[in-house]
mmCIF file of C-alpha atoms in Angstrom:
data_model
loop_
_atom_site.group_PDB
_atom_site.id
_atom_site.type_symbol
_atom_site.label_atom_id
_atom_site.label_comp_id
_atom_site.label_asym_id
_atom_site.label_seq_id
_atom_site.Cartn_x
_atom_site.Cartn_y
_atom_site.Cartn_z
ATOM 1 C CA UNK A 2 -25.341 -20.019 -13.312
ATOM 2 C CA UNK A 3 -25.579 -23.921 -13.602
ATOM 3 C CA UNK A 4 -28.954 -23.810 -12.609
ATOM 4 C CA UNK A 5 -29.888 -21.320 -9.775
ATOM 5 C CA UNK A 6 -32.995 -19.831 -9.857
ATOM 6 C CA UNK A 7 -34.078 -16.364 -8.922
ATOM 7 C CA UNK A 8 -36.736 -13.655 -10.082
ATOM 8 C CA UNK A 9 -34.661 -11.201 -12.076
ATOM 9 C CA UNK A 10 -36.795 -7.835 -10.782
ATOM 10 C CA UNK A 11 -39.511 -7.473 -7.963
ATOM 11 C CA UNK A 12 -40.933 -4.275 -6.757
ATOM 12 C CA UNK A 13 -42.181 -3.751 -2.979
ATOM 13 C CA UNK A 14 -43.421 -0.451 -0.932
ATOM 14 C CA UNK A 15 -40.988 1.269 1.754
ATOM 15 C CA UNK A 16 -42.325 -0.404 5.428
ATOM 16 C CA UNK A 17 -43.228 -3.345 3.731
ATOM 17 C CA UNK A 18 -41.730 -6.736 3.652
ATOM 18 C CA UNK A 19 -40.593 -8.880 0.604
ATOM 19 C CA UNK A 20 -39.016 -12.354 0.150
ATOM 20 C CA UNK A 21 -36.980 -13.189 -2.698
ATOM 21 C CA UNK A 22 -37.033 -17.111 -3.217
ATOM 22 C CA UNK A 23 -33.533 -18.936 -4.891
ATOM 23 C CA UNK A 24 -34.094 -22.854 -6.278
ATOM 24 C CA UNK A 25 -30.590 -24.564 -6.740
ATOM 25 C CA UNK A 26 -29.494 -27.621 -8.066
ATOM 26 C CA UNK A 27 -28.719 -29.842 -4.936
ATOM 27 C CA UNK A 28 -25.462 -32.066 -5.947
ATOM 28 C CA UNK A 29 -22.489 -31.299 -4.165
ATOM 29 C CA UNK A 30 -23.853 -28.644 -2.220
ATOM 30 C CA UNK A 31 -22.361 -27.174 1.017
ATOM 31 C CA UNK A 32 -24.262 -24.382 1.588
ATOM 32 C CA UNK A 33 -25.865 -20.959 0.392
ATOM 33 C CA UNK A 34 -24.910 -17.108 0.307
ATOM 34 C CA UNK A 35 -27.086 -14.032 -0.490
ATOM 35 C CA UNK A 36 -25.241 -10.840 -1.175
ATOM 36 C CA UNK A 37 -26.423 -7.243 -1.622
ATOM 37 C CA UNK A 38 -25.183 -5.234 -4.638
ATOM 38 C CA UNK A 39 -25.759 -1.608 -4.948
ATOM 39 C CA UNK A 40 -25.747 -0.199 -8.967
ATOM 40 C CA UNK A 41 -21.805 -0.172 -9.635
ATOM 41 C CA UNK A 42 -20.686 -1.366 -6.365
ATOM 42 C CA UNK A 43 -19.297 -4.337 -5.156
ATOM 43 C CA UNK A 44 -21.312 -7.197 -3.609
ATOM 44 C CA UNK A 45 -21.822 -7.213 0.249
ATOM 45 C CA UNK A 46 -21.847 -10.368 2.254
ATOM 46 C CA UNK A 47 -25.216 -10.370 4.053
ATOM 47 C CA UNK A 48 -25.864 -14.455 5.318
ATOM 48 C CA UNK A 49 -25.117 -17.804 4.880
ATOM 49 C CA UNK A 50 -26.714 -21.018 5.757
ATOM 50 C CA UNK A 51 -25.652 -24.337 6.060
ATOM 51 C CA UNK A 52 -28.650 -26.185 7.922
ATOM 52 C CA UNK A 53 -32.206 -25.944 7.446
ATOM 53 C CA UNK A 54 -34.149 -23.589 9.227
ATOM 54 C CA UNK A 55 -33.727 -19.305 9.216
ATOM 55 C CA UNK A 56 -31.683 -17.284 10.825
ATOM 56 C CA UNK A 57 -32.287 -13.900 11.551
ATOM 57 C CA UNK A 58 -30.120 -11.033 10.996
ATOM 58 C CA UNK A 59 -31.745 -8.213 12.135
ATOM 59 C CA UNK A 60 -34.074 -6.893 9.444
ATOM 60 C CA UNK A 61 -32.975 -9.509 7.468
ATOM 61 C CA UNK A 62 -33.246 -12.874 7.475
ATOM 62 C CA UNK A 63 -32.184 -16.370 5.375
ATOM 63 C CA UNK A 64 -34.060 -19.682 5.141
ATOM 64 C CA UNK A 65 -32.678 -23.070 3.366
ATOM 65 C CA UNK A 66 -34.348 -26.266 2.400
ATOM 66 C CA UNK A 67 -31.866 -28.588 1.571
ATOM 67 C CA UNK A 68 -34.028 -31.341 0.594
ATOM 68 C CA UNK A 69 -36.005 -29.373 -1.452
ATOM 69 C CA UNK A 70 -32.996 -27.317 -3.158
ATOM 70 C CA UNK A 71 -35.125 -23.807 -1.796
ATOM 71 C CA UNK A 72 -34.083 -20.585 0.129
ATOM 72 C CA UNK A 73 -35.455 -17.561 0.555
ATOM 73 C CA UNK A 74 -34.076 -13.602 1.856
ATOM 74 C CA UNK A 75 -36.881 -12.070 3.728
ATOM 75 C CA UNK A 76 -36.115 -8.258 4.143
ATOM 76 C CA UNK A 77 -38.242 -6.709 7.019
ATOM 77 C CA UNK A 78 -39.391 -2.374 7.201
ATOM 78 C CA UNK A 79 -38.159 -1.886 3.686
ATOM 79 C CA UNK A 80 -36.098 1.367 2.993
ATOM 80 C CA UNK A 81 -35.471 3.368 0.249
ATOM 81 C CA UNK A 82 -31.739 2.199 0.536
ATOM 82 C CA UNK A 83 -32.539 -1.520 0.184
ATOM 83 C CA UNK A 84 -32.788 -0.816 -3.888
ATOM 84 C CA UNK A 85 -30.357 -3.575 -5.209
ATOM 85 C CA UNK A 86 -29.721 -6.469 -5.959
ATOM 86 C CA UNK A 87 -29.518 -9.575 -4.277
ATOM 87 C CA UNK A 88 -27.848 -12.631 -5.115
ATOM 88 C CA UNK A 89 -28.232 -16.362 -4.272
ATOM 89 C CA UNK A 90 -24.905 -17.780 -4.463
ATOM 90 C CA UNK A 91 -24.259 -21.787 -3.921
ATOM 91 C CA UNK A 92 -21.022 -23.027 -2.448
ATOM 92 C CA UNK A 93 -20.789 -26.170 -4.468
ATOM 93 C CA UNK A 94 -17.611 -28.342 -3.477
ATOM 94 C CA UNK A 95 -16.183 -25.297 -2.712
ATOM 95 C CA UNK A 96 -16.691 -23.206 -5.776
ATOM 96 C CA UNK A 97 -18.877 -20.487 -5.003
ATOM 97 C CA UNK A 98 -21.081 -20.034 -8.157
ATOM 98 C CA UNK A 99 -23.745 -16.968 -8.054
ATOM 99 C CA UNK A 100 -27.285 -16.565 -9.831
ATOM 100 C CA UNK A 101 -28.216 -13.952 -12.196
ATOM 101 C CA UNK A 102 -29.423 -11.890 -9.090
ATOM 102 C CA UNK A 103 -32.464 -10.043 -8.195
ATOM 103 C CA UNK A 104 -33.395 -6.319 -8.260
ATOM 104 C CA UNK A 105 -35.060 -5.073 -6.180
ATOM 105 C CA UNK A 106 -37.147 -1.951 -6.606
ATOM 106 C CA UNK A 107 -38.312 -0.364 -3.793
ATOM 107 C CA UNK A 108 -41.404 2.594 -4.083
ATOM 108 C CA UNK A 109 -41.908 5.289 -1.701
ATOM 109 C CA UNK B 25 -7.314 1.261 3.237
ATOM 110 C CA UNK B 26 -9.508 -1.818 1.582
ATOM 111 C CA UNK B 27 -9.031 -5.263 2.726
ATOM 112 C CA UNK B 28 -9.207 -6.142 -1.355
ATOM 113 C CA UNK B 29 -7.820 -3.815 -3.866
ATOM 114 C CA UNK B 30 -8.077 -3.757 -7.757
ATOM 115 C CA UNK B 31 -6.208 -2.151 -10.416
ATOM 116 C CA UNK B 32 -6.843 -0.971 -12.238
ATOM 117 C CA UNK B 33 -10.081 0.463 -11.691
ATOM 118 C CA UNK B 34 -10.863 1.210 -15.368
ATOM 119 C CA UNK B 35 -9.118 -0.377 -18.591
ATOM 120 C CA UNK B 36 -10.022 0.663 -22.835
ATOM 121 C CA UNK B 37 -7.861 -1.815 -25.022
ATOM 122 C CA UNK B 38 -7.843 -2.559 -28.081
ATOM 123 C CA UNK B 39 -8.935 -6.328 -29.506
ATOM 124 C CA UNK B 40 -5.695 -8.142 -29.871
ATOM 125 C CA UNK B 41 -3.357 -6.719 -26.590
ATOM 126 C CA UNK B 42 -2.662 -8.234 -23.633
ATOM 127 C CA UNK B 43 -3.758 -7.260 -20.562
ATOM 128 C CA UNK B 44 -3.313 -7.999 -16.976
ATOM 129 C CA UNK B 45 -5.489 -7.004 -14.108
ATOM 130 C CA UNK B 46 -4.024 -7.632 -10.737
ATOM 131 C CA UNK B 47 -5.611 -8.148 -7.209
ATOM 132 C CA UNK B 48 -4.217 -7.604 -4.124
ATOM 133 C CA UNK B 49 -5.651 -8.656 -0.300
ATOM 134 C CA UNK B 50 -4.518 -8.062 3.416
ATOM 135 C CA UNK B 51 -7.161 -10.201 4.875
ATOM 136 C CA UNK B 52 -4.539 -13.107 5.410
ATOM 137 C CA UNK B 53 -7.200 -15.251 3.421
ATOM 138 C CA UNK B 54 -5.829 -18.568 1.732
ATOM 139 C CA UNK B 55 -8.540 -18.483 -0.674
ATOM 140 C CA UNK B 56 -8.784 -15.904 -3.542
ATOM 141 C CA UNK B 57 -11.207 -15.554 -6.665
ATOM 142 C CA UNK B 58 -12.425 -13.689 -9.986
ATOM 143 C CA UNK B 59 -15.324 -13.474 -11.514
ATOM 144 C CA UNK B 60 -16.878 -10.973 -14.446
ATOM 145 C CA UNK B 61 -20.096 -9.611 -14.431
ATOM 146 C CA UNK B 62 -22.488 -8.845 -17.552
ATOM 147 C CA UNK B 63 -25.775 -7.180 -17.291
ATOM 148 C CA UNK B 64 -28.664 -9.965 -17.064
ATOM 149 C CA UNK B 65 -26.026 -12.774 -16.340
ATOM 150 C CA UNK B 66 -24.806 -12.364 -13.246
ATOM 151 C CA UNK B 67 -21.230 -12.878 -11.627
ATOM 152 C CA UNK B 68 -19.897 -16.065 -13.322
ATOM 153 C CA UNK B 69 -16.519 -17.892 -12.227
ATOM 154 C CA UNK B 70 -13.360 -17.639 -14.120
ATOM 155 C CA UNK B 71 -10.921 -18.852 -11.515
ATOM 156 C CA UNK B 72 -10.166 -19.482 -8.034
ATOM 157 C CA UNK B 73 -7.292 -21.047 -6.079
ATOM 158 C CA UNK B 74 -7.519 -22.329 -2.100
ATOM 159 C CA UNK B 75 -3.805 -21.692 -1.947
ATOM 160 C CA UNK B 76 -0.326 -19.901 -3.509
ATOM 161 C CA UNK B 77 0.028 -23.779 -5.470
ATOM 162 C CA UNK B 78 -3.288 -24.476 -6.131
ATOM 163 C CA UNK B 79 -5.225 -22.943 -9.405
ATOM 164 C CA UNK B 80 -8.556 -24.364 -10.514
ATOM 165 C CA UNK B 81 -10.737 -23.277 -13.591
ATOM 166 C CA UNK B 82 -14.598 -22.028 -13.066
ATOM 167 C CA UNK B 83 -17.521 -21.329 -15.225
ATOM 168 C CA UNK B 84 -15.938 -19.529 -17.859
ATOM 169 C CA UNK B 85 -11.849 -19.713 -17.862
ATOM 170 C CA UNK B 86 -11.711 -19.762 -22.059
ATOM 171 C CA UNK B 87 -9.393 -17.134 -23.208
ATOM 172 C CA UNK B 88 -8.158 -16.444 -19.534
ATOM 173 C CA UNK B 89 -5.536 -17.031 -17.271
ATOM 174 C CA UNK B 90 -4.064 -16.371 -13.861
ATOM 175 C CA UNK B 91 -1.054 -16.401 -11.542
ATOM 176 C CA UNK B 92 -1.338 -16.779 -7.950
ATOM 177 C CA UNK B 93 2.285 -14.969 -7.074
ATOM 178 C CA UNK B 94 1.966 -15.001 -3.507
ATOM 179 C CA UNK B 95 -1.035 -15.428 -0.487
ATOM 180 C CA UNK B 96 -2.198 -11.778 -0.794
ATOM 181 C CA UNK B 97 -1.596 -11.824 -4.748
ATOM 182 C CA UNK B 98 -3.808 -12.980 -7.566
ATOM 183 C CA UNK B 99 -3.617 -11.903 -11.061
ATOM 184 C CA UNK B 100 -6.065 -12.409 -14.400
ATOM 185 C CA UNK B 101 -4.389 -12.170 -17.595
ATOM 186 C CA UNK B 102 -6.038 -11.982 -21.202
ATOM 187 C CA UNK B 103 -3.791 -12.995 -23.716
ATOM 188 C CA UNK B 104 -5.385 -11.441 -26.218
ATOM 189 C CA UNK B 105 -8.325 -9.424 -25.564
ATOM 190 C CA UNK B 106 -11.535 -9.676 -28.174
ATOM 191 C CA UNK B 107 -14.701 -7.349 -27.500
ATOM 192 C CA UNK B 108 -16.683 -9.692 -26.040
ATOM 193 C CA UNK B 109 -14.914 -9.607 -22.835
ATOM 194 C CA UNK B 110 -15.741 -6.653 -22.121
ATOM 195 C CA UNK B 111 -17.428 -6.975 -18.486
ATOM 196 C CA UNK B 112 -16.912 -5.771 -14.891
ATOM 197 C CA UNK B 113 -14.426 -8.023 -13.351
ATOM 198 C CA UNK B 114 -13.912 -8.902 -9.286
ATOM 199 C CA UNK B 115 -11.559 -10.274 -7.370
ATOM 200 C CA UNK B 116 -12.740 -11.964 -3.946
ATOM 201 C CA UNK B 117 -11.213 -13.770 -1.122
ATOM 202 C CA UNK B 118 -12.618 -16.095 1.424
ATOM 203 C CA UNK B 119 -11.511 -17.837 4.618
ATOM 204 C CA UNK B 120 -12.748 -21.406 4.397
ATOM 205 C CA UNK B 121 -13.765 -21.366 8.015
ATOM 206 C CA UNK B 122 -15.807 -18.132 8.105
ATOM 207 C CA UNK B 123 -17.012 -19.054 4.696
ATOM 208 C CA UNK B 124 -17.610 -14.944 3.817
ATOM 209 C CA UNK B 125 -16.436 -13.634 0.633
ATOM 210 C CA UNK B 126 -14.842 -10.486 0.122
ATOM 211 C CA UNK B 127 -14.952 -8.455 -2.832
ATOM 212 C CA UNK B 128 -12.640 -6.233 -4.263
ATOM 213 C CA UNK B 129 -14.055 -2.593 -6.167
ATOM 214 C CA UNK B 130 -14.005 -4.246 -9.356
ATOM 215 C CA UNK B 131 -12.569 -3.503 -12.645
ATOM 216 C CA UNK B 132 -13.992 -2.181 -16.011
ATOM 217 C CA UNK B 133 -12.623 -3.252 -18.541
ATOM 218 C CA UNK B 134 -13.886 -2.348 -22.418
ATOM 219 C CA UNK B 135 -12.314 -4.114 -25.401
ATOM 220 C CA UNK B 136 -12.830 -1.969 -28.181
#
C-alpha cells in the first residue's frame, strides 16, 4: 500500500490499553484515517487527523506526526468487541490509499 | 435502508465472462470509490472519481473498468474475468469537506 506501515497482528488483555503505530510515506500527504473492520464486515470510519497532536474520541484516540510520517490509534478499557482490524489509511492528493491493516486480538 | 448499497452481494463466474458490479449511494456525496480486498494485502484502489465527469485510475485498475452514470451511481466492470480477481470488492463515497468515507457491504466475487 505504497508504503504504509503497520503491525499485521497484536494481541492485548480486555481492560487494558494498546496502541497500534502506522509509518507513511510523507509526499503529497493531506492527512490520515484509521478504520475498524470486523471479520466480513465493512470498514467503519473511526478518526481522522490533519494536524499534529491527538484527538480524543472517547475510548479512542488518534495521534499524527507529520514531520516524522508517524501516527498511532490508542484504544482505552479494551473489550471483547474491539477484535478487528484496524487500518491506517493516507489521503494522498486526494486518493485515499489504505495499509495492509492490523488485527487485533483481544484475550479475556 | 443503507446510505451505500452493493449488488450483488455474492458473484461465482466463470474465467472469461463479463461481469459488472454496481454501486449505488443516497448520501448526496460527489465523491465515490472501489477498492478489493485480499487476505494479508489490504484494501487497494482500483478507481475513484470526485464527480459524474471525472474518472481517475488507483493502485490496481489493470483489467478493470468503470462508469460513473450519475452522482449516486458508480459501476466496476471486468471485461473478462480471470481467477485471480477473485477478492472482496467495496464501493465507498466521501464528501470532500467531512473527509469520512463510507463503505458499502461489499461484494464477493469468485472467478472460478
Amino acid at each position: 500500500g505504497q508504503n504504509i506501515d503497520q503491525p499485521t497482528e497484536m494481541t492485548a488483555t480486555e481492560g487494558a490499553i494498546v496502541q497500534i503505530n502506522c509509518t507513511y510515506q510523507t509526499s503529497g500527504f493531506n492527512g490520515l484515517f484509521w478504520y475498524q473492520q470486523h471479520a466480513g464486515e465493512a470498514p467503519t470510519f473511526l478518526s481522522y487527523n490533519v494536524l499534529d497532536g491527538l484527538e480524543e474520541k472517547g475510548r479512542f484516540s488518534s495521534f499524527l506526526s507529520r514531520s516524522k510520517g508517524y501516527s498511532y490509534l490508542l484504544l482505552k478499557e479494551l473489550q471483547m468487541k474491539d477484535s478487528a482490524s484496524y487500518l491506517c489509511a493516507v489521503n494522498r492528493d486526494d486518493k485515499i490509499i489504505f495499509g495492509k491493516g492490523t488485527r487485533l486480538h483481544i484475550l479475556p | 435502508d443503507a446510505d451505500v448499497t452493493q449488488t450483488p452481494r455474492n458473484r461465482i463466474t466463470k474465467t472469461g465472462k463479463r461481469i459488472m458490479l454496481e454501486c449505488s449511494q443516497t448520501k448526496g456525496h460527489d465523491r465515490m470509490y472501489w477498492y478489493r480486498q485480499d487476505p494479508g494485502l489490504g484494501l487497494r484502489l482500483i478507481y475513484y472519481s470526485f464527480d459524474v465527469k471525472d474518472i481517475n485510475k488507483g493502485e490496481i485498475s489493470d483489467g478493470y473498468s468503470v462508469s460513473r452514470q450519475a452522482q449516486a451511481k458508480f459501476s466496476l466492470s471486468l471485461e473478462s474475468a480471470i481467477p485471480n480477481q477473485t477478492a472482496l470488492y467495496f464501493c465507498a463515497t466521501g464528501d470532500q469537506n467531512a473527509y469520512e468515507q463510507y463503505f458499502g457491504p461489499g461484494t464477493r466475487l469468485t472467478v472460478t
